Amino acid sequence: MSVNALYDYKFEPRDKVENFHGMQLLYLYWPHHLMYCSPFAFLVQPDMTFGAFIEEVLKPAVEAHPDSARARFLDAQWQLNGEPFTPDPSAILKSSGIDHKSMLTVITPELNGIAGSAS
């Protein structure tokens, strides 16, 4: 639902990339794994490789989920900002088109949530 201001609403956004000291925000959604109520918001280095992001950021963040040990994230189906995306584990995030406030979606078709709850 959109919101319309009743007056001239001007402000300086605080979530501009310049305010993150060389880092950037990256959102990630893992459908059918609703132990996590919303997409993750990660603070990442733009020159981090996609493979490093998986190993050093994503896997530790989801390790509490029972499906995490069986998740093959590099073999999963990916979307970047709603479009199909094929990540290269050796490519850096920035050169892969992943920039400040990008939204990644990772779909693991073989995993359907805790005890198959998303089936």
PDB file of N, CA and C in Angstrom, residues 3-97:
ATOM      1  N   VAL A   3       1.782   5.319   0.291  1.00  0.00           N
ATOM      2  CA  VAL A   3       1.419   6.401   1.206  1.00  0.00           C
ATOM      3  C   VAL A   3       1.688   7.713   0.502  1.00  0.00           C
ATOM      4  N   ASN A   4       0.753   8.623   0.586  1.00  0.00           N
ATOM      5  CA  ASN A   4       0.928   9.955   0.007  1.00  0.00           C
ATOM      6  C   ASN A   4       1.016  10.979   1.122  1.00  0.00           C
ATOM      7  N   ALA A   5       2.064  11.798   1.085  1.00  0.00           N
ATOM      8  CA  ALA A   5       2.221  12.859   2.081  1.00  0.00           C
ATOM      9  C   ALA A   5       1.220  13.971   1.797  1.00  0.00           C
ATOM     10  N   LEU A   6       0.758  14.603   2.843  1.00  0.00           N
ATOM     11  CA  LEU A   6      -0.199  15.700   2.698  1.00  0.00           C
ATOM     12  C   LEU A   6       0.498  17.049   2.548  1.00  0.00           C
ATOM     13  N   TYR A   7       1.812  17.031   2.479  1.00  0.00           N
ATOM     14  CA  TYR A   7       2.588  18.255   2.343  1.00  0.00           C
ATOM     15  C   TYR A   7       3.857  17.927   1.561  1.00  0.00           C
ATOM     16  N   ASP A   8       4.624  18.960   1.204  1.00  0.00           N
ATOM     17  CA  ASP A   8       5.865  18.779   0.466  1.00  0.00           C
ATOM     18  C   ASP A   8       6.866  18.086   1.383  1.00  0.00           C
ATOM     19  N   TYR A   9       7.117  16.826   1.131  1.00  0.00           N
ATOM     20  CA  TYR A   9       7.915  15.967   2.014  1.00  0.00           C
ATOM     21  C   TYR A   9       9.299  15.800   1.411  1.00  0.00           C
ATOM     22  N   LYS A  10      10.267  16.545   1.917  1.00  0.00           N
ATOM     23  CA  LYS A  10      11.636  16.469   1.415  1.00  0.00           C
ATOM     24  C   LYS A  10      12.543  16.038   2.548  1.00  0.00           C
ATOM     25  N   PHE A  11      13.409  15.087   2.232  1.00  0.00           N
ATOM     26  CA  PHE A  11      14.343  14.601   3.241  1.00  0.00           C
ATOM     27  C   PHE A  11      15.546  14.002   2.520  1.00  0.00           C
ATOM     28  N   GLU A  12      16.604  13.886   3.237  1.00  0.00           N
ATOM     29  CA  GLU A  12      17.807  13.259   2.724  1.00  0.00           C
ATOM     30  C   GLU A  12      17.774  11.784   3.139  1.00  0.00           C
ATOM     31  N   PRO A  13      17.675  10.853   2.181  1.00  0.00           N
ATOM     32  CA  PRO A  13      17.642   9.433   2.555  1.00  0.00           C
ATOM     33  C   PRO A  13      18.904   9.049   3.320  1.00  0.00           C
ATOM     34  N   ARG A  14      18.744   8.242   4.351  1.00  0.00           N
ATOM     35  CA  ARG A  14      19.881   7.832   5.168  1.00  0.00           C
ATOM     36  C   ARG A  14      20.459   6.497   4.728  1.00  0.00           C
ATOM     37  N   ASP A  15      19.780   5.828   3.794  1.00  0.00           N
ATOM     38  CA  ASP A  15      20.271   4.520   3.364  1.00  0.00           C
ATOM     39  C   ASP A  15      20.988   4.568   2.015  1.00  0.00           C
ATOM     40  N   LYS A  16      21.527   5.738   1.671  1.00  0.00           N
ATOM     41  CA  LYS A  16      22.319   5.854   0.442  1.00  0.00           C
ATOM     42  C   LYS A  16      23.624   5.081   0.607  1.00  0.00           C
ATOM     43  N   VAL A  17      24.123   4.544  -0.486  1.00  0.00           N
ATOM     44  CA  VAL A  17      25.351   3.747  -0.437  1.00  0.00           C
ATOM     45  C   VAL A  17      26.517   4.541   0.156  1.00  0.00           C
ATOM     46  N   GLU A  18      26.532   5.843  -0.028  1.00  0.00           N
ATOM     47  CA  GLU A  18      27.612   6.671   0.501  1.00  0.00           C
ATOM     48  C   GLU A  18      27.689   6.620   2.028  1.00  0.00           C
ATOM     49  N   ASN A  19      26.599   6.255   2.668  1.00  0.00           N
ATOM     50  CA  ASN A  19      26.550   6.217   4.127  1.00  0.00           C
ATOM     51  C   ASN A  19      26.965   4.872   4.713  1.00  0.00           C
ATOM     52  N   PHE A  20      27.436   3.947   3.880  1.00  0.00           N
ATOM     53  CA  PHE A  20      27.761   2.607   4.360  1.00  0.00           C
ATOM     54  C   PHE A  20      29.267   2.323   4.340  1.00  0.00           C
ATOM     55  N   HIS A  21      30.082   3.365   4.215  1.00  0.00           N
ATOM     56  CA  HIS A  21      31.534   3.261   4.364  1.00  0.00           C
ATOM     57  C   HIS A  21      32.152   2.166   3.505  1.00  0.00           C
ATOM     58  N   GLY A  22      31.789   2.127   2.222  1.00  0.00           N
ATOM     59  CA  GLY A  22      32.359   1.155   1.299  1.00  0.00           C
ATOM     60  C   GLY A  22      31.615  -0.166   1.252  1.00  0.00           C
ATOM     61  N   MET A  23      30.657  -0.358   2.112  1.00  0.00           N
ATOM     62  CA  MET A  23      29.860  -1.575   2.128  1.00  0.00           C
ATOM     63  C   MET A  23      28.547  -1.300   1.379  1.00  0.00           C
ATOM     64  N   GLN A  24      27.736  -2.340   1.217  1.00  0.00           N
ATOM     65  CA  GLN A  24      26.426  -2.155   0.617  1.00  0.00           C
ATOM     66  C   GLN A  24      25.437  -3.133   1.237  1.00  0.00           C
ATOM     67  N   LEU A  25      24.155  -2.775   1.167  1.00  0.00           N
ATOM     68  CA  LEU A  25      23.107  -3.672   1.636  1.00  0.00           C
ATOM     69  C   LEU A  25      22.761  -4.663   0.542  1.00  0.00           C
ATOM     70  N   LEU A  26      22.494  -5.887   0.938  1.00  0.00           N
ATOM     71  CA  LEU A  26      22.068  -6.933   0.018  1.00  0.00           C
ATOM     72  C   LEU A  26      20.950  -7.705   0.704  1.00  0.00           C
ATOM     73  N   TYR A  27      19.796  -7.754   0.052  1.00  0.00           N
ATOM     74  CA  TYR A  27      18.658  -8.487   0.590  1.00  0.00           C
ATOM     75  C   TYR A  27      18.620  -9.875  -0.038  1.00  0.00           C
ATOM     76  N   LEU A  28      18.200 -10.868   0.750  1.00  0.00           N
ATOM     77  CA  LEU A  28      18.104 -12.229   0.247  1.00  0.00           C
ATOM     78  C   LEU A  28      16.850 -12.887   0.809  1.00  0.00           C
ATOM     79  N   TYR A  29      16.084 -13.510  -0.088  1.00  0.00           N
ATOM     80  CA  TYR A  29      14.854 -14.204   0.280  1.00  0.00           C
ATOM     81  C   TYR A  29      14.997 -15.676  -0.078  1.00  0.00           C
ATOM     82  N   TRP A  30      14.651 -16.558   0.851  1.00  0.00           N
ATOM     83  CA  TRP A  30      14.688 -18.005   0.645  1.00  0.00           C
ATOM     84  C   TRP A  30      13.255 -18.512   0.792  1.00  0.00           C
ATOM     85  N   PRO A  31      12.487 -18.567  -0.303  1.00  0.00           N
ATOM     86  CA  PRO A  31      11.080 -18.968  -0.221  1.00  0.00           C
ATOM     87  C   PRO A  31      10.912 -20.344   0.417  1.00  0.00           C
ATOM     88  N   HIS A  32       9.769 -20.533   1.064  1.00  0.00           N
ATOM     89  CA  HIS A  32       9.354 -21.782   1.707  1.00  0.00           C
ATOM     90  C   HIS A  32      10.146 -22.090   2.972  1.00  0.00           C
ATOM     91  N   HIS A  33      10.932 -21.171   3.418  1.00  0.00           N
ATOM     92  CA  HIS A  33      11.717 -21.373   4.638  1.00  0.00           C
ATOM     93  C   HIS A  33      11.339 -20.266   5.616  1.00  0.00           C
ATOM     94  N   LEU A  34      10.097 -20.353   6.047  1.00  0.00           N
ATOM     95  CA  LEU A  34       9.500 -19.262   6.804  1.00  0.00           C
ATOM     96  C   LEU A  34       9.860 -19.256   8.282  1.00  0.00           C
ATOM     97  N   MET A  35      10.863 -20.045   8.630  1.00  0.00           N
ATOM     98  CA  MET A  35      11.446 -19.878   9.955  1.00  0.00           C
ATOM     99  C   MET A  35      12.017 -18.454  10.027  1.00  0.00           C
ATOM    100  N   TYR A  36      12.345 -17.933   8.860  1.00  0.00           N
ATOM    101  CA  TYR A  36      12.807 -16.552   8.718  1.00  0.00           C
ATOM    102  C   TYR A  36      11.642 -15.758   8.152  1.00  0.00           C
ATOM    103  N   CYS A  37      11.152 -14.801   8.900  1.00  0.00           N
ATOM    104  CA  CYS A  37       9.888 -14.141   8.577  1.00  0.00           C
ATOM    105  C   CYS A  37       9.982 -13.145   7.428  1.00  0.00           C
ATOM    106  N   SER A  38      11.154 -12.792   7.015  1.00  0.00           N
ATOM    107  CA  SER A  38      11.300 -11.805   5.946  1.00  0.00           C
ATOM    108  C   SER A  38      12.662 -12.010   5.288  1.00  0.00           C
ATOM    109  N   PRO A  39      12.881 -11.334   4.165  1.00  0.00           N
ATOM    110  CA  PRO A  39      14.216 -11.442   3.566  1.00  0.00           C
ATOM    111  C   PRO A  39      15.298 -10.964   4.536  1.00  0.00           C
ATOM    112  N   PHE A  40      16.459 -11.577   4.399  1.00  0.00           N
ATOM    113  CA  PHE A  40      17.616 -11.147   5.179  1.00  0.00           C
ATOM    114  C   PHE A  40      18.129  -9.825   4.612  1.00  0.00           C
ATOM    115  N   ALA A  41      18.711  -9.009   5.450  1.00  0.00           N
ATOM    116  CA  ALA A  41      19.421  -7.808   5.023  1.00  0.00           C
ATOM    117  C   ALA A  41      20.872  -7.977   5.477  1.00  0.00           C
ATOM    118  N   PHE A  42      21.762  -8.105   4.507  1.00  0.00           N
ATOM    119  CA  PHE A  42      23.176  -8.309   4.805  1.00  0.00           C
ATOM    120  C   PHE A  42      23.967  -7.060   4.444  1.00  0.00           C
ATOM    121  N   LEU A  43      24.993  -6.777   5.217  1.00  0.00           N
ATOM    122  CA  LEU A  43      25.946  -5.723   4.902  1.00  0.00           C
ATOM    123  C   LEU A  43      27.170  -6.427   4.325  1.00  0.00           C
ATOM    124  N   VAL A  44      27.464  -6.186   3.052  1.00  0.00           N
ATOM    125  CA  VAL A  44      28.527  -6.929   2.365  1.00  0.00           C
ATOM    126  C   VAL A  44      29.506  -5.986   1.674  1.00  0.00           C
ATOM    127  N   GLN A  45      30.695  -6.514   1.416  1.00  0.00           N
ATOM    128  CA  GLN A  45      31.695  -5.809   0.613  1.00  0.00           C
ATOM    129  C   GLN A  45      31.311  -5.982  -0.859  1.00  0.00           C
ATOM    130  N   PRO A  46      31.249  -4.924  -1.657  1.00  0.00           N
ATOM    131  CA  PRO A  46      30.898  -5.062  -3.066  1.00  0.00           C
ATOM    132  C   PRO A  46      31.925  -5.866  -3.868  1.00  0.00           C
ATOM    133  N   ASP A  47      33.164  -5.976  -3.359  1.00  0.00           N
ATOM    134  CA  ASP A  47      34.189  -6.726  -4.084  1.00  0.00           C
ATOM    135  C   ASP A  47      34.341  -8.162  -3.574  1.00  0.00           C
ATOM    136  N   MET A  48      33.395  -8.621  -2.763  1.00  0.00           N
ATOM    137  CA  MET A  48      33.362 -10.008  -2.299  1.00  0.00           C
ATOM    138  C   MET A  48      32.899 -10.892  -3.462  1.00  0.00           C
ATOM    139  N   THR A  49      33.458 -12.090  -3.584  1.00  0.00           N
ATOM    140  CA  THR A  49      32.981 -13.000  -4.628  1.00  0.00           C
ATOM    141  C   THR A  49      31.639 -13.596  -4.207  1.00  0.00           C
ATOM    142  N   PHE A  50      30.894 -14.052  -5.198  1.00  0.00           N
ATOM    143  CA  PHE A  50      29.614 -14.674  -4.897  1.00  0.00           C
ATOM    144  C   PHE A  50      29.821 -15.938  -4.052  1.00  0.00           C
ATOM    145  N   GLY A  51      30.852 -16.708  -4.376  1.00  0.00           N
ATOM    146  CA  GLY A  51      31.162 -17.904  -3.604  1.00  0.00           C
ATOM    147  C   GLY A  51      31.475 -17.580  -2.151  1.00  0.00           C
ATOM    148  N   ALA A  52      32.234 -16.515  -1.915  1.00  0.00           N
ATOM    149  CA  ALA A  52      32.543 -16.091  -0.549  1.00  0.00           C
ATOM    150  C   ALA A  52      31.274 -15.639   0.163  1.00  0.00           C
ATOM    151  N   PHE A  53      30.389 -14.955  -0.557  1.00  0.00           N
ATOM    152  CA  PHE A  53      29.118 -14.555   0.037  1.00  0.00           C
ATOM    153  C   PHE A  53      28.343 -15.780   0.533  1.00  0.00           C
ATOM    154  N   ILE A  54      28.287 -16.830  -0.284  1.00  0.00           N
ATOM    155  CA  ILE A  54      27.582 -18.055   0.105  1.00  0.00           C
ATOM    156  C   ILE A  54      28.228 -18.671   1.355  1.00  0.00           C
ATOM    157  N   GLU A  55      29.549 -18.859   1.308  1.00  0.00           N
ATOM    158  CA  GLU A  55      30.253 -19.563   2.384  1.00  0.00           C
ATOM    159  C   GLU A  55      30.382 -18.747   3.671  1.00  0.00           C
ATOM    160  N   GLU A  56      30.661 -17.454   3.544  1.00  0.00           N
ATOM    161  CA  GLU A  56      30.982 -16.636   4.714  1.00  0.00           C
ATOM    162  C   GLU A  56      29.804 -15.856   5.288  1.00  0.00           C
ATOM    163  N   VAL A  57      28.771 -15.655   4.475  1.00  0.00           N
ATOM    164  CA  VAL A  57      27.649 -14.838   4.926  1.00  0.00           C
ATOM    165  C   VAL A  57      26.351 -15.645   4.974  1.00  0.00           C
ATOM    166  N   LEU A  58      25.941 -16.205   3.824  1.00  0.00           N
ATOM    167  CA  LEU A  58      24.650 -16.883   3.764  1.00  0.00           C
ATOM    168  C   LEU A  58      24.596 -18.151   4.619  1.00  0.00           C
ATOM    169  N   LYS A  59      25.542 -19.053   4.433  1.00  0.00           N
ATOM    170  CA  LYS A  59      25.496 -20.320   5.185  1.00  0.00           C
ATOM    171  C   LYS A  59      25.502 -20.109   6.702  1.00  0.00           C
ATOM    172  N   PRO A  60      26.364 -19.256   7.239  1.00  0.00           N
ATOM    173  CA  PRO A  60      26.293 -19.032   8.691  1.00  0.00           C
ATOM    174  C   PRO A  60      24.959 -18.404   9.131  1.00  0.00           C
ATOM    175  N   ALA A  61      24.359 -17.581   8.275  1.00  0.00           N
ATOM    176  CA  ALA A  61      23.105 -16.921   8.642  1.00  0.00           C
ATOM    177  C   ALA A  61      21.936 -17.894   8.722  1.00  0.00           C
ATOM    178  N   VAL A  62      21.953 -18.954   7.910  1.00  0.00           N
ATOM    179  CA  VAL A  62      20.819 -19.888   7.871  1.00  0.00           C
ATOM    180  C   VAL A  62      21.108 -21.219   8.555  1.00  0.00           C
ATOM    181  N   GLU A  63      22.256 -21.360   9.188  1.00  0.00           N
ATOM    182  CA  GLU A  63      22.636 -22.660   9.733  1.00  0.00           C
ATOM    183  C   GLU A  63      21.670 -23.195  10.786  1.00  0.00           C
ATOM    184  N   ALA A  64      20.875 -22.367  11.417  1.00  0.00           N
ATOM    185  CA  ALA A  64      19.908 -22.846  12.409  1.00  0.00           C
ATOM    186  C   ALA A  64      18.712 -23.551  11.767  1.00  0.00           C
ATOM    187  N   HIS A  65      18.494 -23.324  10.475  1.00  0.00           N
ATOM    188  CA  HIS A  65      17.360 -23.958   9.795  1.00  0.00           C
ATOM    189  C   HIS A  65      17.674 -25.426   9.524  1.00  0.00           C
ATOM    190  N   PRO A  66      16.739 -26.337   9.797  1.00  0.00           N
ATOM    191  CA  PRO A  66      16.986 -27.764   9.569  1.00  0.00           C
ATOM    192  C   PRO A  66      17.338 -28.119   8.120  1.00  0.00           C
ATOM    193  N   ASP A  67      16.891 -27.336   7.149  1.00  0.00           N
ATOM    194  CA  ASP A  67      17.210 -27.603   5.741  1.00  0.00           C
ATOM    195  C   ASP A  67      18.585 -27.099   5.329  1.00  0.00           C
ATOM    196  N   SER A  68      19.220 -26.291   6.147  1.00  0.00           N
ATOM    197  CA  SER A  68      20.451 -25.618   5.715  1.00  0.00           C
ATOM    198  C   SER A  68      21.578 -26.585   5.366  1.00  0.00           C
ATOM    199  N   ALA A  69      21.709 -27.681   6.094  1.00  0.00           N
ATOM    200  CA  ALA A  69      22.798 -28.630   5.826  1.00  0.00           C
ATOM    201  C   ALA A  69      22.639 -29.303   4.465  1.00  0.00           C
ATOM    202  N   ARG A  70      21.398 -29.400   3.981  1.00  0.00           N
ATOM    203  CA  ARG A  70      21.154 -30.044   2.687  1.00  0.00           C
ATOM    204  C   ARG A  70      21.030 -29.037   1.541  1.00  0.00           C
ATOM    205  N   ALA A  71      21.048 -27.766   1.848  1.00  0.00           N
ATOM    206  CA  ALA A  71      20.897 -26.737   0.815  1.00  0.00           C
ATOM    207  C   ALA A  71      22.153 -26.656  -0.049  1.00  0.00           C
ATOM    208  N   ARG A  72      21.973 -26.787  -1.339  1.00  0.00           N
ATOM    209  CA  ARG A  72      23.079 -26.633  -2.300  1.00  0.00           C
ATOM    210  C   ARG A  72      22.873 -25.291  -2.999  1.00  0.00           C
ATOM    211  N   PHE A  73      23.285 -24.241  -2.329  1.00  0.00           N
ATOM    212  CA  PHE A  73      22.975 -22.897  -2.805  1.00  0.00           C
ATOM    213  C   PHE A  73      23.568 -22.586  -4.172  1.00  0.00           C
ATOM    214  N   LEU A  74      24.744 -23.080  -4.469  1.00  0.00           N
ATOM    215  CA  LEU A  74      25.334 -22.780  -5.776  1.00  0.00           C
ATOM    216  C   LEU A  74      24.618 -23.508  -6.911  1.00  0.00           C
ATOM    217  N   ASP A  75      23.894 -24.590  -6.589  1.00  0.00           N
ATOM    218  CA  ASP A  75      23.121 -25.317  -7.597  1.00  0.00           C
ATOM    219  C   ASP A  75      21.656 -24.899  -7.616  1.00  0.00           C
ATOM    220  N   ALA A  76      21.285 -23.947  -6.798  1.00  0.00           N
ATOM    221  CA  ALA A  76      19.891 -23.522  -6.667  1.00  0.00           C
ATOM    222  C   ALA A  76      19.469 -22.641  -7.842  1.00  0.00           C
ATOM    223  N   GLN A  77      18.193 -22.323  -7.865  1.00  0.00           N
ATOM    224  CA  GLN A  77      17.659 -21.359  -8.837  1.00  0.00           C
ATOM    225  C   GLN A  77      17.730 -19.980  -8.191  1.00  0.00           C
ATOM    226  N   TRP A  78      18.253 -19.021  -8.938  1.00  0.00           N
ATOM    227  CA  TRP A  78      18.455 -17.680  -8.401  1.00  0.00           C
ATOM    228  C   TRP A  78      17.705 -16.641  -9.211  1.00  0.00           C
ATOM    229  N   GLN A  79      17.320 -15.584  -8.523  1.00  0.00           N
ATOM    230  CA  GLN A  79      16.789 -14.382  -9.165  1.00  0.00           C
ATOM    231  C   GLN A  79      17.522 -13.189  -8.576  1.00  0.00           C
ATOM    232  N   LEU A  80      17.755 -12.210  -9.427  1.00  0.00           N
ATOM    233  CA  LEU A  80      18.335 -10.942  -8.996  1.00  0.00           C
ATOM    234  C   LEU A  80      17.338  -9.860  -9.362  1.00  0.00           C
ATOM    235  N   ASN A  81      16.794  -9.207  -8.370  1.00  0.00           N
ATOM    236  CA  ASN A  81      15.787  -8.165  -8.569  1.00  0.00           C
ATOM    237  C   ASN A  81      14.621  -8.665  -9.429  1.00  0.00           C
ATOM    238  N   GLY A  82      14.189  -9.914  -9.157  1.00  0.00           N
ATOM    239  CA  GLY A  82      13.026 -10.478  -9.823  1.00  0.00           C
ATOM    240  C   GLY A  82      13.278 -11.099 -11.179  1.00  0.00           C
ATOM    241  N   GLU A  83      14.511 -11.075 -11.658  1.00  0.00           N
ATOM    242  CA  GLU A  83      14.866 -11.641 -12.961  1.00  0.00           C
ATOM    243  C   GLU A  83      15.745 -12.874 -12.768  1.00  0.00           C
ATOM    244  N   PRO A  84      15.637 -13.873 -13.662  1.00  0.00           N
ATOM    245  CA  PRO A  84      16.513 -15.042 -13.554  1.00  0.00           C
ATOM    246  C   PRO A  84      17.982 -14.621 -13.529  1.00  0.00           C
ATOM    247  N   PHE A  85      18.760 -15.334 -12.725  1.00  0.00           N
ATOM    248  CA  PHE A  85      20.156 -14.964 -12.505  1.00  0.00           C
ATOM    249  C   PHE A  85      20.966 -16.243 -12.324  1.00  0.00           C
ATOM    250  N   THR A  86      22.092 -16.324 -13.018  1.00  0.00           N
ATOM    251  CA  THR A  86      23.005 -17.451 -12.864  1.00  0.00           C
ATOM    252  C   THR A  86      24.289 -16.928 -12.247  1.00  0.00           C
ATOM    253  N   PRO A  87      24.494 -17.159 -10.963  1.00  0.00           N
ATOM    254  CA  PRO A  87      25.685 -16.616 -10.315  1.00  0.00           C
ATOM    255  C   PRO A  87      26.949 -17.364 -10.713  1.00  0.00           C
ATOM    256  N   ASP A  88      28.035 -16.623 -10.755  1.00  0.00           N
ATOM    257  CA  ASP A  88      29.360 -17.192 -10.972  1.00  0.00           C
ATOM    258  C   ASP A  88      30.076 -17.099  -9.626  1.00  0.00           C
ATOM    259  N   PRO A  89      30.391 -18.238  -9.005  1.00  0.00           N
ATOM    260  CA  PRO A  89      31.002 -18.196  -7.666  1.00  0.00           C
ATOM    261  C   PRO A  89      32.301 -17.407  -7.592  1.00  0.00           C
ATOM    262  N   SER A  90      33.023 -17.297  -8.706  1.00  0.00           N
ATOM    263  CA  SER A  90      34.303 -16.585  -8.676  1.00  0.00           C
ATOM    264  C   SER A  90      34.175 -15.102  -9.035  1.00  0.00           C
ATOM    265  N   ALA A  91      33.004 -14.674  -9.465  1.00  0.00           N
ATOM    266  CA  ALA A  91      32.802 -13.263  -9.846  1.00  0.00           C
ATOM    267  C   ALA A  91      32.484 -12.431  -8.608  1.00  0.00           C
ATOM    268  N   ILE A  92      32.958 -11.199  -8.611  1.00  0.00           N
ATOM    269  CA  ILE A  92      32.641 -10.320  -7.483  1.00  0.00           C
ATOM    270  C   ILE A  92      31.201  -9.825  -7.619  1.00  0.00           C
ATOM    271  N   LEU A  93      30.603  -9.506  -6.479  1.00  0.00           N
ATOM    272  CA  LEU A  93      29.207  -9.103  -6.454  1.00  0.00           C
ATOM    273  C   LEU A  93      28.941  -7.936  -7.398  1.00  0.00           C
ATOM    274  N   LYS A  94      29.756  -6.914  -7.306  1.00  0.00           N
ATOM    275  CA  LYS A  94      29.544  -5.707  -8.104  1.00  0.00           C
ATOM    276  C   LYS A  94      29.556  -6.015  -9.602  1.00  0.00           C
ATOM    277  N   SER A  95      30.507  -6.823 -10.064  1.00  0.00           N
ATOM    278  CA  SER A  95      30.574  -7.133 -11.490  1.00  0.00           C
ATOM    279  C   SER A  95      29.466  -8.095 -11.920  1.00  0.00           C
ATOM    280  N   SER A  96      28.801  -8.728 -10.961  1.00  0.00           N
ATOM    281  CA  SER A  96      27.672  -9.612 -11.256  1.00  0.00           C
ATOM    282  C   SER A  96      26.359  -8.842 -11.344  1.00  0.00           C
ATOM    283  N   GLY A  97      26.417  -7.542 -11.147  1.00  0.00           N
ATOM    284  CA  GLY A  97      25.211  -6.719 -11.193  1.00  0.00           C
ATOM    285  C   GLY A  97      24.520  -6.596  -9.846  1.00  0.00           C
TER     286      GLY A  97
END
